[in-house]
Amino acid sequence: MGRRILFLGPPGGGKGTQAKLLTKALGIPHISSGEMLREAIASETELGRKASEFMAVGDLVPDDLVVAMVKERLCRDDALCGYILDGFPRNVDQAEALANAMGSDGIETTIVLHVDEDQTVERLLRRADLEGRTDDNEATIRHRLEVFRQETEPLIAYYGDNVRRVDGVGSIEGIFCRVVSELAS
Ligand code: ADP
């Protein structure tokens, strides 16, 4: 088992961007629950149909659906040598489900990207123009930030000693350097 890394941070915090760079550097898969859900919606699967109403308003998709989806993904061969999780777990119940499923192969390092709220809103509104994601509008963005504070931020304490804090403001390359040096230390 290689490295097992979790990216944690607010919506618009740059988790996906950094996770994609790291997946290239380490050669282990990037597993993004949000991307998997958007793919399920695009291919009109049963999961996609169930998830879309929650995502459209910025609520979390029910735990049982997301946990089953990610557990299945983590069982594939390419995740045997490690993985980079992005967007999952998103609350303590999901973290416990993951810990039960993975045993000693659970998350080893948690990178928390720090970005203040005004910056994340600005980034998400810009992304809305570029990518056209339907959940990137101001009301939904504010709600997703609230969900992050209530549901996801407690995971920083949950993962305790394995948490590394990284300043998520600056150039993409600069932030990536900080991520890599945290992982090396
Ligand atoms: P962001 O972090 O910018 O909000 P994501 O792609 O991670 O973007 O998530 C988009 C949406 O997908 C969330 O608002 C939520 O509805 C759903 N989602 C993603 N991951 C999870 C998860 N682990 N549990 C529940 N819902 C999730």
mmCIF file of C-alpha atoms and ligand atoms in Angstrom:
data_model
loop_
_atom_site.group_PDB
_atom_site.id
_atom_site.type_symbol
_atom_site.label_atom_id
_atom_site.label_comp_id
_atom_site.label_asym_id
_atom_site.label_seq_id
_atom_site.Cartn_x
_atom_site.Cartn_y
_atom_site.Cartn_z
ATOM 1 C CA MET A 1 0.000 0.000 0.000
ATOM 2 C CA GLY A 2 1.454 3.344 -1.060
ATOM 3 C CA ARG A 3 0.310 6.762 -0.067
ATOM 4 C CA ARG A 4 -3.273 7.337 0.976
ATOM 5 C CA ILE A 5 -4.004 11.044 0.892
ATOM 6 C CA LEU A 6 -7.132 13.098 1.529
ATOM 7 C CA PHE A 7 -7.620 16.683 0.358
ATOM 8 C CA LEU A 8 -9.895 18.692 2.615
ATOM 9 C CA GLY A 9 -10.957 22.277 2.115
ATOM 10 C CA PRO A 10 -13.894 24.515 1.257
ATOM 11 C CA PRO A 11 -15.669 24.472 -2.100
ATOM 12 C CA GLY A 12 -13.459 26.491 -4.438
ATOM 13 C CA GLY A 13 -10.468 25.780 -2.204
ATOM 14 C CA GLY A 14 -8.447 24.167 -4.997
ATOM 15 C CA LYS A 15 -8.679 20.528 -3.897
ATOM 16 C CA GLY A 16 -9.374 19.215 -7.386
ATOM 17 C CA THR A 17 -6.587 21.262 -8.980
ATOM 18 C CA GLN A 18 -3.978 20.149 -6.460
ATOM 19 C CA ALA A 19 -5.191 16.537 -6.420
ATOM 20 C CA LYS A 20 -4.826 16.351 -10.218
ATOM 21 C CA LEU A 21 -1.222 17.613 -10.063
ATOM 22 C CA LEU A 22 -0.402 15.202 -7.273
ATOM 23 C CA THR A 23 -1.906 12.221 -9.075
ATOM 24 C CA LYS A 24 0.529 12.865 -11.953
ATOM 25 C CA ALA A 25 3.459 13.227 -9.596
ATOM 26 C CA LEU A 26 2.723 10.119 -7.537
ATOM 27 C CA GLY A 27 1.093 7.841 -10.132
ATOM 28 C CA ILE A 28 -1.834 6.939 -7.893
ATOM 29 C CA PRO A 29 -5.485 7.600 -8.808
ATOM 30 C CA HIS A 30 -7.377 10.789 -8.064
ATOM 31 C CA ILE A 31 -10.768 9.816 -6.685
ATOM 32 C CA SER A 32 -13.144 12.785 -6.673
ATOM 33 C CA SER A 33 -16.618 12.046 -5.345
ATOM 34 C CA GLY A 34 -17.974 15.219 -6.974
ATOM 35 C CA GLU A 35 -16.589 14.235 -10.393
ATOM 36 C CA MET A 36 -17.919 10.696 -10.032
ATOM 37 C CA LEU A 37 -21.364 12.065 -9.177
ATOM 38 C CA ARG A 38 -21.314 14.494 -12.115
ATOM 39 C CA GLU A 39 -20.376 11.561 -14.398
ATOM 40 C CA ALA A 40 -23.267 9.532 -12.988
ATOM 41 C CA ILE A 41 -25.632 12.422 -13.756
ATOM 42 C CA ALA A 42 -24.226 12.820 -17.292
ATOM 43 C CA SER A 43 -24.644 9.123 -18.023
ATOM 44 C CA GLU A 44 -28.128 9.142 -16.480
ATOM 45 C CA THR A 45 -27.581 6.239 -14.113
ATOM 46 C CA GLU A 46 -29.866 5.481 -11.174
ATOM 47 C CA LEU A 47 -27.263 7.022 -8.836
ATOM 48 C CA GLY A 48 -27.112 10.144 -11.012
ATOM 49 C CA ARG A 49 -30.868 10.532 -10.952
ATOM 50 C CA LYS A 50 -30.919 10.252 -7.162
ATOM 51 C CA ALA A 51 -27.928 12.572 -6.611
ATOM 52 C CA SER A 52 -28.858 15.423 -8.931
ATOM 53 C CA GLU A 53 -31.558 17.039 -6.805
ATOM 54 C CA PHE A 54 -29.207 17.298 -3.808
ATOM 55 C CA MET A 55 -26.273 18.611 -5.831
ATOM 56 C CA ALA A 56 -28.346 21.217 -7.621
ATOM 57 C CA VAL A 57 -29.075 22.986 -4.332
ATOM 58 C CA GLY A 58 -25.689 22.365 -2.714
ATOM 59 C CA ASP A 59 -26.817 19.755 -0.197
ATOM 60 C CA LEU A 60 -24.810 16.636 0.479
ATOM 61 C CA VAL A 61 -25.892 13.550 -1.415
ATOM 62 C CA PRO A 62 -27.082 10.919 1.126
ATOM 63 C CA ASP A 63 -24.214 9.051 2.796
ATOM 64 C CA ASP A 64 -25.332 5.540 1.772
ATOM 65 C CA LEU A 65 -25.151 6.432 -1.933
ATOM 66 C CA VAL A 66 -21.789 8.167 -1.748
ATOM 67 C CA VAL A 67 -20.190 5.603 0.563
ATOM 68 C CA ALA A 68 -21.195 2.713 -1.733
ATOM 69 C CA MET A 69 -19.875 4.592 -4.773
ATOM 70 C CA VAL A 70 -16.461 5.379 -3.259
ATOM 71 C CA LYS A 71 -16.032 1.959 -1.620
ATOM 72 C CA GLU A 72 -16.566 0.322 -4.982
ATOM 73 C CA ARG A 73 -14.007 2.671 -6.568
ATOM 74 C CA LEU A 74 -11.406 1.985 -3.891
ATOM 75 C CA CYS A 75 -11.676 -1.762 -4.532
ATOM 76 C CA ARG A 76 -10.393 -1.410 -8.083
ATOM 77 C CA ASP A 77 -6.864 -2.584 -8.828
ATOM 78 C CA ASP A 78 -5.428 0.859 -9.531
ATOM 79 C CA ALA A 79 -6.132 1.928 -5.946
ATOM 80 C CA LEU A 80 -4.112 -0.952 -4.501
ATOM 81 C CA CYS A 81 -0.957 1.166 -4.478
ATOM 82 C CA GLY A 82 -2.548 4.206 -2.876
ATOM 83 C CA TYR A 83 -5.082 6.891 -3.700
ATOM 84 C CA ILE A 84 -5.839 10.600 -3.491
ATOM 85 C CA LEU A 85 -9.323 11.323 -2.186
ATOM 86 C CA ASP A 86 -10.972 14.647 -3.002
ATOM 87 C CA GLY A 87 -14.430 15.513 -1.683
ATOM 88 C CA PHE A 88 -14.887 12.290 0.282
ATOM 89 C CA PRO A 89 -15.306 11.838 3.216
ATOM 90 C CA ARG A 90 -17.332 14.981 3.732
ATOM 91 C CA ASN A 91 -18.713 14.330 7.203
ATOM 92 C CA VAL A 92 -17.830 12.209 10.230
ATOM 93 C CA ASP A 93 -20.259 9.398 9.341
ATOM 94 C CA GLN A 94 -18.623 9.013 5.931
ATOM 95 C CA ALA A 95 -15.183 9.039 7.574
ATOM 96 C CA GLU A 96 -16.251 6.240 9.907
ATOM 97 C CA ALA A 97 -17.700 4.216 7.037
ATOM 98 C CA LEU A 98 -14.400 4.615 5.190
ATOM 99 C CA ALA A 99 -12.364 3.611 8.241
ATOM 100 C CA ASN A 100 -14.518 0.488 8.691
ATOM 101 C CA ALA A 101 -14.172 -0.456 5.044
ATOM 102 C CA MET A 102 -10.416 0.139 4.744
ATOM 103 C CA GLY A 103 -9.121 -0.961 8.149
ATOM 104 C CA SER A 104 -5.384 -0.312 8.290
ATOM 105 C CA ASP A 105 -5.460 0.901 4.671
ATOM 106 C CA GLY A 106 -7.361 4.064 5.636
ATOM 107 C CA ILE A 107 -6.248 7.649 5.145
ATOM 108 C CA GLU A 108 -2.651 8.302 6.123
ATOM 109 C CA THR A 109 -2.254 12.039 5.450
ATOM 110 C CA THR A 110 -4.880 14.781 5.276
ATOM 111 C CA ILE A 111 -3.965 17.980 3.465
ATOM 112 C CA VAL A 112 -6.163 20.888 4.546
ATOM 113 C CA LEU A 113 -6.150 23.767 2.066
ATOM 114 C CA HIS A 114 -6.795 27.109 3.745
ATOM 115 C CA VAL A 115 -8.573 29.764 1.724
ATOM 116 C CA ASP A 116 -10.747 32.506 3.157
ATOM 117 C CA GLU A 117 -14.397 32.641 2.280
ATOM 118 C CA ASP A 118 -14.387 35.735 0.050
ATOM 119 C CA GLN A 119 -11.682 34.176 -2.101
ATOM 120 C CA THR A 120 -13.549 30.894 -2.498
ATOM 121 C CA VAL A 121 -16.757 32.690 -3.533
ATOM 122 C CA GLU A 122 -14.793 34.723 -6.078
ATOM 123 C CA ARG A 123 -13.112 31.593 -7.496
ATOM 124 C CA LEU A 124 -16.399 29.700 -7.730
ATOM 125 C CA LEU A 125 -18.167 32.544 -9.504
ATOM 126 C CA ARG A 126 -15.298 32.694 -11.990
ATOM 127 C CA ARG A 127 -15.512 28.912 -12.485
ATOM 128 C CA ALA A 128 -19.255 29.280 -13.117
ATOM 129 C CA ASP A 129 -18.426 31.372 -16.181
ATOM 130 C CA LEU A 130 -15.731 28.995 -17.399
ATOM 131 C CA GLU A 131 -17.214 25.564 -16.721
ATOM 132 C CA GLY A 132 -20.920 26.233 -16.439
ATOM 133 C CA ARG A 133 -21.412 24.002 -13.394
ATOM 134 C CA THR A 134 -25.041 24.410 -12.365
ATOM 135 C CA ASP A 135 -24.202 24.484 -8.644
ATOM 136 C CA ASP A 136 -21.806 27.437 -9.069
ATOM 137 C CA ASN A 137 -24.296 30.262 -8.492
ATOM 138 C CA GLU A 138 -24.086 32.624 -5.540
ATOM 139 C CA ALA A 139 -26.959 31.226 -3.423
ATOM 140 C CA THR A 140 -25.803 27.628 -3.846
ATOM 141 C CA ILE A 141 -22.174 28.607 -3.236
ATOM 142 C CA ARG A 142 -23.080 30.243 0.119
ATOM 143 C CA HIS A 143 -25.044 27.151 1.076
ATOM 144 C CA ARG A 144 -22.161 24.812 0.144
ATOM 145 C CA LEU A 145 -19.824 26.893 2.322
ATOM 146 C CA GLU A 146 -22.272 26.581 5.222
ATOM 147 C CA VAL A 147 -22.477 22.808 4.690
ATOM 148 C CA PHE A 148 -18.670 22.733 4.664
ATOM 149 C CA ARG A 149 -18.447 24.548 8.012
ATOM 150 C CA GLN A 150 -21.113 22.395 9.662
ATOM 151 C CA GLU A 151 -20.390 18.957 8.223
ATOM 152 C CA THR A 152 -16.881 18.820 6.801
ATOM 153 C CA GLU A 153 -14.744 21.086 8.998
ATOM 154 C CA PRO A 154 -15.151 18.742 12.009
ATOM 155 C CA LEU A 155 -13.076 16.230 10.023
ATOM 156 C CA ILE A 156 -9.987 18.345 10.721
ATOM 157 C CA ALA A 157 -10.279 17.386 14.375
ATOM 158 C CA TYR A 158 -11.365 13.846 13.469
ATOM 159 C CA TYR A 159 -8.141 13.217 11.513
ATOM 160 C CA GLY A 160 -6.126 14.928 14.251
ATOM 161 C CA ASP A 161 -2.455 14.040 14.056
ATOM 162 C CA ASN A 162 -2.383 13.180 10.385
ATOM 163 C CA VAL A 163 -3.526 16.676 9.319
ATOM 164 C CA ARG A 164 -1.135 18.994 7.425
ATOM 165 C CA ARG A 165 -2.284 22.576 6.928
ATOM 166 C CA VAL A 166 -1.376 24.277 3.668
ATOM 167 C CA ASP A 167 -1.953 27.897 2.700
ATOM 168 C CA GLY A 168 -4.222 27.604 -0.346
ATOM 169 C CA VAL A 169 -3.737 31.191 -1.568
ATOM 170 C CA GLY A 170 -1.206 31.981 -4.306
ATOM 171 C CA SER A 171 -0.199 30.473 -7.626
ATOM 172 C CA ILE A 172 -1.190 26.884 -8.425
ATOM 173 C CA GLU A 173 2.514 25.923 -8.650
ATOM 174 C CA GLY A 174 3.360 27.684 -5.391
ATOM 175 C CA ILE A 175 0.594 25.890 -3.531
ATOM 176 C CA PHE A 176 1.636 22.578 -5.099
ATOM 177 C CA CYS A 177 5.194 23.085 -3.798
ATOM 178 C CA ARG A 178 3.805 23.575 -0.303
ATOM 179 C CA VAL A 179 1.676 20.417 -0.642
ATOM 180 C CA VAL A 180 4.659 18.356 -1.789
ATOM 181 C CA SER A 181 6.906 19.627 0.992
ATOM 182 C CA GLU A 182 4.241 18.807 3.595
ATOM 183 C CA LEU A 183 3.989 15.290 2.203
ATOM 184 C CA ALA A 184 7.760 14.910 2.291
ATOM 185 C CA SER A 185 8.126 16.011 5.905
HETATM 186 P P1 ADP B 1 -17.114 21.554 -4.239
HETATM 187 O O1 ADP B 1 -16.168 21.042 -3.215
HETATM 188 O O2 ADP B 1 -16.551 22.689 -5.040
HETATM 189 O O3 ADP B 1 -18.490 21.842 -3.718
HETATM 190 P P2 ADP B 1 -17.442 18.844 -5.348
HETATM 191 O O4 ADP B 1 -17.316 18.444 -6.778
HETATM 192 O O5 ADP B 1 -16.530 18.219 -4.364
HETATM 193 O O6 ADP B 1 -17.309 20.425 -5.367
HETATM 194 O O7 ADP B 1 -18.955 18.570 -4.856
HETATM 195 C C1 ADP B 1 -20.078 19.024 -5.562
HETATM 196 C C2 ADP B 1 -21.356 18.456 -4.922
HETATM 197 O O8 ADP B 1 -21.354 17.032 -5.023
HETATM 198 C C3 ADP B 1 -21.554 18.752 -3.445
HETATM 199 O O9 ADP B 1 -22.154 20.018 -3.213
HETATM 200 C C4 ADP B 1 -22.462 17.588 -3.019
HETATM 201 O O10 ADP B 1 -23.808 17.822 -3.404
HETATM 202 C C5 ADP B 1 -21.955 16.435 -3.875
HETATM 203 N N1 ADP B 1 -20.919 15.619 -3.176
HETATM 204 C C6 ADP B 1 -19.617 15.482 -3.533
HETATM 205 N N2 ADP B 1 -18.975 14.676 -2.673
HETATM 206 C C7 ADP B 1 -19.877 14.299 -1.738
HETATM 207 C C8 ADP B 1 -19.831 13.484 -0.577
HETATM 208 N N3 ADP B 1 -18.681 12.889 -0.167
HETATM 209 N N4 ADP B 1 -20.966 13.331 0.149
HETATM 210 C C9 ADP B 1 -22.101 13.915 -0.218
HETATM 211 N N5 ADP B 1 -22.231 14.701 -1.291
HETATM 212 C C10 ADP B 1 -21.134 14.904 -2.060
#
